[in-house]
XYZ file of C-alpha atoms in Angstrom:
572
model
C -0.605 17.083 -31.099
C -3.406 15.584 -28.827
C -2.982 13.486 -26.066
C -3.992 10.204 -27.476
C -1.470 10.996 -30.688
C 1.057 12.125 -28.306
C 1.038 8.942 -25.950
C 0.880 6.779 -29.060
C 4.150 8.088 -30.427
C 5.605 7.714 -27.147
C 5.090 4.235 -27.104
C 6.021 3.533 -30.526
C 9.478 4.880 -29.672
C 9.886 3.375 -26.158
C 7.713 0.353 -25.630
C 7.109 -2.030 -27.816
C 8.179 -6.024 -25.958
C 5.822 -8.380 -27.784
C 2.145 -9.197 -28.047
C 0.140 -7.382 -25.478
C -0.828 -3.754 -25.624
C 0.301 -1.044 -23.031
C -2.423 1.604 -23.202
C -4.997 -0.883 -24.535
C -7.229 -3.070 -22.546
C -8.207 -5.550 -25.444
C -10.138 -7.710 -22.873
C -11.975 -4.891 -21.266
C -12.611 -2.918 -24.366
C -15.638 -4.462 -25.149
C -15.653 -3.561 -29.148
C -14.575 -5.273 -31.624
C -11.141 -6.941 -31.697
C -8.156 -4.775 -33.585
C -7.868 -6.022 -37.174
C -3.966 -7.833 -37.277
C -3.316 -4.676 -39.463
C -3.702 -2.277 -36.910
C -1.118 -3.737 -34.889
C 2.313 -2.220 -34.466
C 5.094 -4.003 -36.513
C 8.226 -1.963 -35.730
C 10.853 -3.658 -33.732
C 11.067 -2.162 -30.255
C 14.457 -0.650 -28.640
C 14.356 -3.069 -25.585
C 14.823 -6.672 -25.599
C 11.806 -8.193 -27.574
C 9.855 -11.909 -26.581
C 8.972 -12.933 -29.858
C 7.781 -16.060 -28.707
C 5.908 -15.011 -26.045
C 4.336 -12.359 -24.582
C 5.364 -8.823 -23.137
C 4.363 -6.013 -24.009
C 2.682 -4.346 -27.527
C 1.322 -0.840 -28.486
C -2.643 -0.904 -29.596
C -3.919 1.812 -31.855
C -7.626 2.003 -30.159
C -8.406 3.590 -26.681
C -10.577 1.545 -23.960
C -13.816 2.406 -24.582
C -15.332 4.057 -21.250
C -18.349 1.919 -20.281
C -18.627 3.239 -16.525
C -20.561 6.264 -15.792
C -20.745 7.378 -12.240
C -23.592 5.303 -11.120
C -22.041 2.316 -12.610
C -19.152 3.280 -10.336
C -20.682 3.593 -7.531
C -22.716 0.528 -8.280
C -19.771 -1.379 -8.540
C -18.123 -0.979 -4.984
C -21.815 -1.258 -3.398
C -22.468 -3.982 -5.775
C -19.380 -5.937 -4.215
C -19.297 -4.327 -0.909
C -23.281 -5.615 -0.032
C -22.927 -8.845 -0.757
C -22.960 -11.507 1.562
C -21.021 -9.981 4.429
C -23.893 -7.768 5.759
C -26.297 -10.735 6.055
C -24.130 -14.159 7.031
C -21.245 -12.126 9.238
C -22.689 -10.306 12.115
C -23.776 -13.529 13.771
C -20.384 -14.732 13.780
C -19.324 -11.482 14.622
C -21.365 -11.263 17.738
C -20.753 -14.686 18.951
C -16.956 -13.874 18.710
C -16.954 -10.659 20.723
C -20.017 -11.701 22.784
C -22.311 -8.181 23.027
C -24.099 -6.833 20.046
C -22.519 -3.067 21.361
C -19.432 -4.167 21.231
C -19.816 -5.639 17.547
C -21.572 -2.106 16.684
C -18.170 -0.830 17.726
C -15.830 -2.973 15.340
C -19.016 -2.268 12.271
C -18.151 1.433 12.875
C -14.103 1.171 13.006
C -14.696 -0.735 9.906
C -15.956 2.103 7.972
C -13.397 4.534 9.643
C -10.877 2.409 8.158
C -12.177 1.607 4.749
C -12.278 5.223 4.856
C -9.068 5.545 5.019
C -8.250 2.679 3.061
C -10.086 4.408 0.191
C -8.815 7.942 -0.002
C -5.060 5.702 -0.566
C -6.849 3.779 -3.529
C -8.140 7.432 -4.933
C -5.218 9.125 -5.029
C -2.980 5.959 -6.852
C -6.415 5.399 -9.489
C -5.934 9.280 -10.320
C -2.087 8.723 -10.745
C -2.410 5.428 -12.863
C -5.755 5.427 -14.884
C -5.388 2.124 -16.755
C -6.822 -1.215 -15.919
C -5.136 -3.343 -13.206
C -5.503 -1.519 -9.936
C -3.520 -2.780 -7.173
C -1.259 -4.960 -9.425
C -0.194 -1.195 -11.260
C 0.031 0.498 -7.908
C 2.232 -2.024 -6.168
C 4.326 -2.275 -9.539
C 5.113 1.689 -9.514
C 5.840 1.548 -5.084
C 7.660 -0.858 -5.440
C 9.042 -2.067 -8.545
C 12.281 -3.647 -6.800
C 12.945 -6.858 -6.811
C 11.695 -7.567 -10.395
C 7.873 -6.464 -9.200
C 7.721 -8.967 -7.040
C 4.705 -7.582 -5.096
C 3.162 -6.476 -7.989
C 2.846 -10.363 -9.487
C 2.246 -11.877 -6.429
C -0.973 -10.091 -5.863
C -1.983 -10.477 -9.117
C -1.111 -14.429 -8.453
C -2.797 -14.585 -5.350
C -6.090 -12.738 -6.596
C -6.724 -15.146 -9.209
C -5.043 -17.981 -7.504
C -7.117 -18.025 -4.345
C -8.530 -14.450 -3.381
C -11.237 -13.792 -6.197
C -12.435 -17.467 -6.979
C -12.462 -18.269 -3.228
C -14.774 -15.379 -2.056
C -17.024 -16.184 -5.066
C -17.258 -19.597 -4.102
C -18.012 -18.302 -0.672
C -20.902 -16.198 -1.594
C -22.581 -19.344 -4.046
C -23.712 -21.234 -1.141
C -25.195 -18.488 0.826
C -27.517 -17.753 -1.728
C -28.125 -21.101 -1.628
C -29.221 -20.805 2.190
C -31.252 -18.065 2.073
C -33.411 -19.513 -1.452
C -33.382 -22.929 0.571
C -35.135 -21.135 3.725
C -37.583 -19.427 1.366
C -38.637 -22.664 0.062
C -39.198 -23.924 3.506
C -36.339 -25.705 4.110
C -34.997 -25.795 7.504
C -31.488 -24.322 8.155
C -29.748 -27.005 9.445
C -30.432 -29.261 6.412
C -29.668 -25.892 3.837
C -25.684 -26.542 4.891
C -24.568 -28.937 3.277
C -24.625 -29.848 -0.779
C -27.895 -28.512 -1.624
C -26.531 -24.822 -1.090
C -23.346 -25.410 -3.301
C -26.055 -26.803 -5.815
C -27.836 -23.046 -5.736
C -24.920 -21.490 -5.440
C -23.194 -23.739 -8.455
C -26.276 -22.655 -11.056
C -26.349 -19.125 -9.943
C -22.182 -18.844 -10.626
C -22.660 -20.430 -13.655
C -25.632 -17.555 -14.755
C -23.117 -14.630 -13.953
C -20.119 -16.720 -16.028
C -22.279 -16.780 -19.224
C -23.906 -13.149 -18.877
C -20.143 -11.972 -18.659
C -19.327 -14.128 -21.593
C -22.062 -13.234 -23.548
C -22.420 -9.632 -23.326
C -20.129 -6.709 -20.910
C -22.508 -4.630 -21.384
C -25.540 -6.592 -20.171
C -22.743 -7.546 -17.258
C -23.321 -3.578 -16.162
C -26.813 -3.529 -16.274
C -27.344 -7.017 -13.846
C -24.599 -5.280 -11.481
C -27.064 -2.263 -11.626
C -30.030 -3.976 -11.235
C -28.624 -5.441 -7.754
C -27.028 -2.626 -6.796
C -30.807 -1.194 -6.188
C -32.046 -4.281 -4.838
C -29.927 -4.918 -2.298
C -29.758 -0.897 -1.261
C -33.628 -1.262 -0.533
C -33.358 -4.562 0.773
C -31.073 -2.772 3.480
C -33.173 0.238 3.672
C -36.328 -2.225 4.681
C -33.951 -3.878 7.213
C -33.005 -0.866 8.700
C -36.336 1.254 8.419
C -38.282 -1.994 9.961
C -35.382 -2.220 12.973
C -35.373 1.890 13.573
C -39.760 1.630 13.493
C -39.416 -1.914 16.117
C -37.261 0.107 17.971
C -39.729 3.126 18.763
C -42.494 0.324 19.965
C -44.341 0.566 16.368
C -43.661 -2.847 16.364
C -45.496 -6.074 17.824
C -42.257 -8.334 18.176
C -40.477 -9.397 21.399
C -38.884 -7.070 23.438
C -34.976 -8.329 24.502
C -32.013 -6.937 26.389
C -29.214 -6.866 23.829
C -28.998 -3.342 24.059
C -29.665 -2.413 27.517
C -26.805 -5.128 28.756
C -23.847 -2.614 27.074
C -20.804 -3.971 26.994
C -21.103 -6.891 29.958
C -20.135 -9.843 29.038
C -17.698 -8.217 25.997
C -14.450 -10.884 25.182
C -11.175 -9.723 26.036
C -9.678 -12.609 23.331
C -7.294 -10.654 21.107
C -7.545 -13.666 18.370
C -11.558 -13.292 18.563
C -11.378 -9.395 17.462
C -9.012 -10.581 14.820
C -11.189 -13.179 13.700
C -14.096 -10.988 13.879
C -12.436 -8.045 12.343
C -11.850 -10.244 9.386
C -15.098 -10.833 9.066
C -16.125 -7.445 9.330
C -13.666 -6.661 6.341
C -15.223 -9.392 4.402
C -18.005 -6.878 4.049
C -16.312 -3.757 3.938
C -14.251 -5.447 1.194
C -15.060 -4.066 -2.252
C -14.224 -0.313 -2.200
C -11.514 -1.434 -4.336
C -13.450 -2.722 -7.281
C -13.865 -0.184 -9.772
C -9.581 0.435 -9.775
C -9.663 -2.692 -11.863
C -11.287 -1.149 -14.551
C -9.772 2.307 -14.101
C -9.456 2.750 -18.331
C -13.004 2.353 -18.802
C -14.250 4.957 -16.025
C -15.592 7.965 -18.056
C -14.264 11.527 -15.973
C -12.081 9.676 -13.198
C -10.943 13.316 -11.556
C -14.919 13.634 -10.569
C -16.302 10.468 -10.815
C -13.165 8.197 -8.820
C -13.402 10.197 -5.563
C -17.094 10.478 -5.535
C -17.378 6.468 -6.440
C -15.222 5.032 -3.666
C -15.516 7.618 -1.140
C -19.640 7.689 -1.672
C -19.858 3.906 -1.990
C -17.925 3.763 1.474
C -20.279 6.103 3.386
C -23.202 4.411 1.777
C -22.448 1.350 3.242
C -20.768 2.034 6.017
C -24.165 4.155 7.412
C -26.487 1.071 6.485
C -24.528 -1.653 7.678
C -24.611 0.000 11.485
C -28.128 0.824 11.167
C -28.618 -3.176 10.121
C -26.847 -4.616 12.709
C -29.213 -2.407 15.051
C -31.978 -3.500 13.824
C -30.969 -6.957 13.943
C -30.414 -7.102 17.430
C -33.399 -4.841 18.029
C -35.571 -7.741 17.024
C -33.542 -10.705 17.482
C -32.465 -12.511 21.012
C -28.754 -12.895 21.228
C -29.136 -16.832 21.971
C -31.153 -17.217 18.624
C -28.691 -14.576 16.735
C -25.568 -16.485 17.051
C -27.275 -20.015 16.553
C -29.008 -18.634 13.157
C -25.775 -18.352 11.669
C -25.368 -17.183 8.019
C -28.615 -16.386 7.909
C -29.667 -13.926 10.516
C -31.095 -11.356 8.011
C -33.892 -14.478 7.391
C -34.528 -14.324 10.849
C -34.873 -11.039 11.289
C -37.537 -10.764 8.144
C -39.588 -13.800 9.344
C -39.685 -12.238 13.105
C -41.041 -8.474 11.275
C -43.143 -9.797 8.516
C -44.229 -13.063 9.516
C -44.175 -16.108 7.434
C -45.172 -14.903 3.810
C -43.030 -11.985 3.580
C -40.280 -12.472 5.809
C -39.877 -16.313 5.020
C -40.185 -16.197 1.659
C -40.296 -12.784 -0.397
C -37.185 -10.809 1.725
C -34.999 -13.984 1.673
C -34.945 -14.379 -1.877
C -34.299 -10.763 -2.362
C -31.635 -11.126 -0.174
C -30.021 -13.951 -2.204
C -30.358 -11.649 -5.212
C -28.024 -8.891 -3.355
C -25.128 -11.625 -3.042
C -25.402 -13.021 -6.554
C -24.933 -8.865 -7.334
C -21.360 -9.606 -5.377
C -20.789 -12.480 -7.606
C -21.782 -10.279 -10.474
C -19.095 -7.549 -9.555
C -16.668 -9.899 -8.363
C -16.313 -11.708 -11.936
C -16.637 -8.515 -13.662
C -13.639 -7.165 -12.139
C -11.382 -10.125 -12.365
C -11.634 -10.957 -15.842
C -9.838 -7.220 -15.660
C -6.982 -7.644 -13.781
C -6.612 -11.008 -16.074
C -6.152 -8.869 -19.092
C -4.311 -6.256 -17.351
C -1.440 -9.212 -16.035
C -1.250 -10.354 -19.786
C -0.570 -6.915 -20.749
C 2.046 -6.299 -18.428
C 4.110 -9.690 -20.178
C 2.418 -12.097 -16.341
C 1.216 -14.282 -18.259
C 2.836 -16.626 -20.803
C 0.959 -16.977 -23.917
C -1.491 -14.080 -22.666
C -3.335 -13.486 -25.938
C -4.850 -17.064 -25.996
C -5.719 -16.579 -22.072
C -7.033 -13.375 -22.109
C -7.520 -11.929 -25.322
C -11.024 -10.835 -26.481
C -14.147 -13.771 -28.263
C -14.194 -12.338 -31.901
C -18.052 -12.988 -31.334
C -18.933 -11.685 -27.999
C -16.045 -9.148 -27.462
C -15.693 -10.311 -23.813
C -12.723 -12.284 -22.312
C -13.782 -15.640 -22.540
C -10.630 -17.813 -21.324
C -10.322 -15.547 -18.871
C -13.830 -15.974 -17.455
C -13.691 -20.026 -17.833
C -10.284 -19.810 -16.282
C -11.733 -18.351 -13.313
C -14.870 -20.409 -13.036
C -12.954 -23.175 -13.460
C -10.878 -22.413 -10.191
C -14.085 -21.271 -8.165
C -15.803 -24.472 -8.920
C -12.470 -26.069 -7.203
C -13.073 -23.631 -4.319
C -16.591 -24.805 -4.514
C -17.075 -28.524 -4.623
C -13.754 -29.962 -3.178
C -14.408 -28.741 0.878
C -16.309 -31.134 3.090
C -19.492 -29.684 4.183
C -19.111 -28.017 7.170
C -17.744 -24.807 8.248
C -16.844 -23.933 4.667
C -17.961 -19.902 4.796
C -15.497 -19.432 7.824
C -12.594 -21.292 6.108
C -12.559 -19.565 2.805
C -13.514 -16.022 4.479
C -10.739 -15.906 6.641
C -8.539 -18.001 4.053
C -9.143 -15.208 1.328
C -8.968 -12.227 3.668
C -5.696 -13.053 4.712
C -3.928 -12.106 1.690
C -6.863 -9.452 0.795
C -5.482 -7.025 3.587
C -1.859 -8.255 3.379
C -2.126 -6.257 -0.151
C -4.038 -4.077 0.328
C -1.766 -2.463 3.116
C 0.639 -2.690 0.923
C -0.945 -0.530 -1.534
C -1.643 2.317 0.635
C 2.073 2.029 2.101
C 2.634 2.596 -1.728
C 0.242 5.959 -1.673
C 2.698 7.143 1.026
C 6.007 5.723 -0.739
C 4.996 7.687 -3.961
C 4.256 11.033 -2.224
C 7.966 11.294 -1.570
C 9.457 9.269 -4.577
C 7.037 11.162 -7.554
C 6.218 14.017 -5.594
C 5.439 16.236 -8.538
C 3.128 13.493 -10.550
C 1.449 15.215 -12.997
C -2.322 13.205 -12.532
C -2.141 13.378 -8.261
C -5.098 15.546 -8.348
C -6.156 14.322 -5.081
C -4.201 13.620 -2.385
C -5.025 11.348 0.935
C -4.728 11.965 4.600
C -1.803 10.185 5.409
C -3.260 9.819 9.210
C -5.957 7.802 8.078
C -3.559 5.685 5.580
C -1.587 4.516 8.632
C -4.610 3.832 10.898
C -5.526 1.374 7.900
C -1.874 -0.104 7.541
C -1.993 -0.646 10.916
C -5.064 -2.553 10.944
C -3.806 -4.755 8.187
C -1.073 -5.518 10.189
C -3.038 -6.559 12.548
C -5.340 -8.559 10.487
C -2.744 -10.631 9.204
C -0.697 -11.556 12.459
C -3.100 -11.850 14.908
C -4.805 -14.982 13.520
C -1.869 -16.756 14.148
C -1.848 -15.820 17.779
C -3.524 -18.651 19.962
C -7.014 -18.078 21.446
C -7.629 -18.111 25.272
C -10.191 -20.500 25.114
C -10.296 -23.306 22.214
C -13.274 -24.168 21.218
C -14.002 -27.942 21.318
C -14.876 -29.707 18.358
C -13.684 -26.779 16.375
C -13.780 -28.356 12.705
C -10.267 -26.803 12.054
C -7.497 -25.290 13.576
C -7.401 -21.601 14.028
C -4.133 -21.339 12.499
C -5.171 -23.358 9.160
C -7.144 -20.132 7.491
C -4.534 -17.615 7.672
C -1.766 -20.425 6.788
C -3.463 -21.325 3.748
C -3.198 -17.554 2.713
C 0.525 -17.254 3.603
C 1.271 -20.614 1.542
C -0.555 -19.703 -1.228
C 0.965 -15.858 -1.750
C 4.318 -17.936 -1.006
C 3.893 -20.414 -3.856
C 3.833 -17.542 -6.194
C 7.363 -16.525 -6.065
C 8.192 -20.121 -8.309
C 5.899 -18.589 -11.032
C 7.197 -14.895 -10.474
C 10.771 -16.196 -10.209
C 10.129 -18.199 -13.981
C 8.449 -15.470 -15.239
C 10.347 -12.051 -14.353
C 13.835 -13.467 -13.266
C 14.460 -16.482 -15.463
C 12.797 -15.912 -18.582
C 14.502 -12.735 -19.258
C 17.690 -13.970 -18.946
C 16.595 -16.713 -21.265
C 15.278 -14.369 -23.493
C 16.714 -11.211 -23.139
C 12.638 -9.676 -22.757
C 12.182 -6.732 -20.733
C 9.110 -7.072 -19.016
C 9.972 -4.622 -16.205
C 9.638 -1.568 -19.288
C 5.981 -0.916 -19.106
C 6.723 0.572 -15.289
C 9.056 3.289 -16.375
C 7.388 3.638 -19.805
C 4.392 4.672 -17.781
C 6.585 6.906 -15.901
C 8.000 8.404 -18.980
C 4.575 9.507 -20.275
C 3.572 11.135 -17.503
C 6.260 12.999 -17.229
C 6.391 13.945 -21.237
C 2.488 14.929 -20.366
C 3.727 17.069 -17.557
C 6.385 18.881 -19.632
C 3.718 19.621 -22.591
C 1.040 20.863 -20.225
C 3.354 22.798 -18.452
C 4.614 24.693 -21.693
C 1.061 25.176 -23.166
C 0.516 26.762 -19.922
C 3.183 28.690 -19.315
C 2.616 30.125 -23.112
C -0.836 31.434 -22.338
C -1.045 34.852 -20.903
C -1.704 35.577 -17.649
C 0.000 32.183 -16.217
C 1.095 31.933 -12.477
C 3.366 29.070 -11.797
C 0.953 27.882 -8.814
C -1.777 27.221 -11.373
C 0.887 24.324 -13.531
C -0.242 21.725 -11.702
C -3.855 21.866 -12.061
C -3.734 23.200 -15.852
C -1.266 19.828 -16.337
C -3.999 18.008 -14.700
C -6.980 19.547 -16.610
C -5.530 18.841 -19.987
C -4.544 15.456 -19.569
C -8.252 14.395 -18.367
């Protein structure tokens, strides 16, 4: 029996709750919806929801979209987006030397690092759509997957549609300067206005068409890597003398004049993270990554060097060219300043800036790509009441239309309702908050699982547990130290430091009414089960353990040391 037979008539006998499909990723799919016909109609062992929605057993496998480069493009795609060209102003004003804000830039990637290697070992070990929502769920299913929903709650509730509407108006800035507009007058509504049409754009192209979806993230992807290769090529060549811009003494100062505020490096940490934030992408879409043993590692890990090398060499060429004074004052858009100051007026005011603008709307591009994902993947798990109508698949387009309108209807909240003002700062730090909070919860779950599945068939890759702390620790950090007063508050500051990191903690706390009605209450109503799909998931891989191990012991010539990877090698 093959694997796809086999896992079918698993499910058929174990997991069958409702009206969503375990195995099946209807909204991420991308062909043409099941006929009613080839759903499942045999009543399931477990407690069924016949009025809503748990859990259901499709007949078609995700069709696998994402090649290598499409992987890779993905976490670059999301990972260059805004952060790289609005942060490291903040960044240095916070810390107060540009070598001290190379410093955090290159703990950033350490940590990523070691943030990613967690991410690649739980993709390999659950291969379906969802990402951290599945990984948290398997750590730590107890109670009731609490962790599991709330960072599915939180992601849609505040993280994804928050950073998008983050990224609209910077576009917005850096079109605006292009077309001559000074800075201070690009703040305000005629950004959100940019950034408004251009979120609207990536909506429809990921209503219209997943496929086209890839190809814009693509596209991007390459822009914005050459965009960076210009900035840093231009800032290594200024550097040397080849050059005729204005010579400075950001670099030759080192480290005088460096803050010692511990709430400043946690401020500008998050920012740093803001940018480094991304290498998670692709786990959303695990089911419809084509060879994850090769191309999973290769994607994340690459995608973290990649970036991780050009975002040092930017911020030295930044500061290379750019006074410190002017640097901080220029704000979100630095990179603008930099291009004008190289290339003069016609190049660097107009031609790199809108370039530039085109790398973030590849963020946005990536960003709604991979929600609409975890969307489906909730209503598969039995999240989301009356899933199919919120998630399920246009029977034109194929695509996840609620889903997408759902979330553009949130980011346009994110969007419009602020003041003008600080309103990058505020929803940065807001979303980050509960970014890391999770995210350090994941990789606590990479460690967790080592000891509680130690023999999981799929762990075909296993992380350095050293670097998984140093990351834990960090997100720790990142989400208690903002609440720590500053040394010095600033005067005039247009909100408290505390409110940013608050808003994270309220929202991930206003979750646990919805989780509690959901996976606490509702059962009992009920008598669903929507905690089976976690040990169902279990129970295949261990029946695909058992099977591969037979076949392999059968074979002659078998040593026991080779089970592992022959289990491994079959099931992929």
């Amino acid at each position: 029996m093959d694997s796809a037979s086999r896992k079918a008539s698993l499910h058929e006998k174990h997991v069958e709750v409702g009206s969503i499909n375990l195995g099946r990723d209807d909204a991420t799919s991308h062909s043409e919806p099941l006929a009613d016909d080839a759903l499942p109609t045999e009543p399931a062992e477990v407690a069924t929801d016949t009025n809503e929605n748990s859990i259901e057993e499709g007949a078609a496998d995700l069709k696998k979209n994402i090649g290598i480069f499409s992987a890779t493009g993905m976490g670059v795609s999301l990972m260059v987006g805004s952060g790289i060209f609005s942060t490291p102003a903040a960044i240095l004003g916070l810390v107060g030397t540009p070598s001290m804000a190379l410093v955090l830039w290159g703990i950033g990637a350490v940590i990523s690092f070691g943030g990613a290697t967690a991410f690649i070992e739980l993709g390999l070990m659950y291969r379906e759509n969802g990402g951290t929502m599945r990984f948290l769920a398997h750590s730590f299913p107890k109670p009731k997957l609490m962790l599991s929903y709330l960072f599915a709650w939180t992601m849609v509730a505040c993280i994804r549609p928050g950073a998008i509407a983050a990224n609209g108006p910077v576009i917005g800035k850096y079109w605006l300067y292009a077309m001559g507009s000074d800075s201070n007058n690009s703040t305000g509504w005629h950004a959100r206005g940019v950034g408004f049409g251009c979120i609207t754009f990536v909506t429809l192209i990921n209503i219209l068409s997943a496929r086209w979806s890839l190809r814009l993230i693509n596209i991007l992807t390459i822009i914005k890597i050459a965009v960076l290769l210009v900035i840093v090529v231009t800032g290594i060549i200024a550097a040397a003398g080849g050059l005729n811009v204005e010579r400075n003494s950001n670099w030759s100062r080192g480290f005088s004049g460096t803050s010692s505020d511990a709430h400043s490096y946690a401020s500008a940490l998050t920012k740093v993270f803001w940018a480094y934030d991304g290498f998670t992408n692709l786990v959303y879409s695990l089911g419809e990554l084509r060879k994850p043993e090769r191309n999973l590692p290769w994607s994340i890990g690459g995608s973290v060097a990649i970036v991780g090398f050009l975002y040092i060499m930017a911020n030295v060429a930044f500061f290379v060219v750019v006074p410190i004074d002017i640097a901080v004052n220029s704000e979100e858009i630095l990179a603008a300043e930099f291009t004008y100051r190289v290339f003069g007026h016609r190049i660097g005011r107009v031609v790199l800036p809108v370039f530039i603008g085109l790398s973030v709307l590849g963020a946005i591009c990536a960003q709604t790509y991979g929600v609409s994902r975890l969307l489906d993947s909730a209503n598969q798990v039995g999240f989301i009441p009356h899933g199919r109508k919120i998630c399920g698949n246009h029977k034109r387009f194929g695509t996840p239309v609620s889903a997408l309108l759902i979330m553009y209807a949130l980011t346009m909240i994110y969007l419009l309702a602020p003041p003008p003002g600080k309103v990058f700062d505020l929803l940065v730090d807001f979303v980050q908050w509960s970014t890391w909070l999770f995210y350090g919860l994941a990789a606590a779950g990479a460690i967790v699982l080592r000891f509680t599945r130690p023999r999981h068939p799929l762990r075909s890759f296993k992380s350095f547990h050293p670097l998984n702390i140093l990351f834990i620790s960090f997100c720790i950090y990142i989400t208690v130290f903002p609440f720590i007063p500053p040394s010095k508050v600033k005067e005039n500051a247009p909100y408290p430091f505390y409110l940013s990191p608050l808003l994270g903690l309220i929202t991930t706390l206003v979750g646990l009414i919805p989780w509690y009605l959901r996976l606490v209450w509702w059962p009992r109503q009920s008598g669903a089960d929507l905690m089976a799909w976690v040990e169902a998931e279990e129970h295949d891989r261990r029946s695909d353990e058992t099977e591969a191990s037979i076949a392999t012991s059968s074979q002659p010539g078998y040593v026991e040391h080779s089970k592992h990877e022959s289990s491994n090698h079959q099931i992929a």
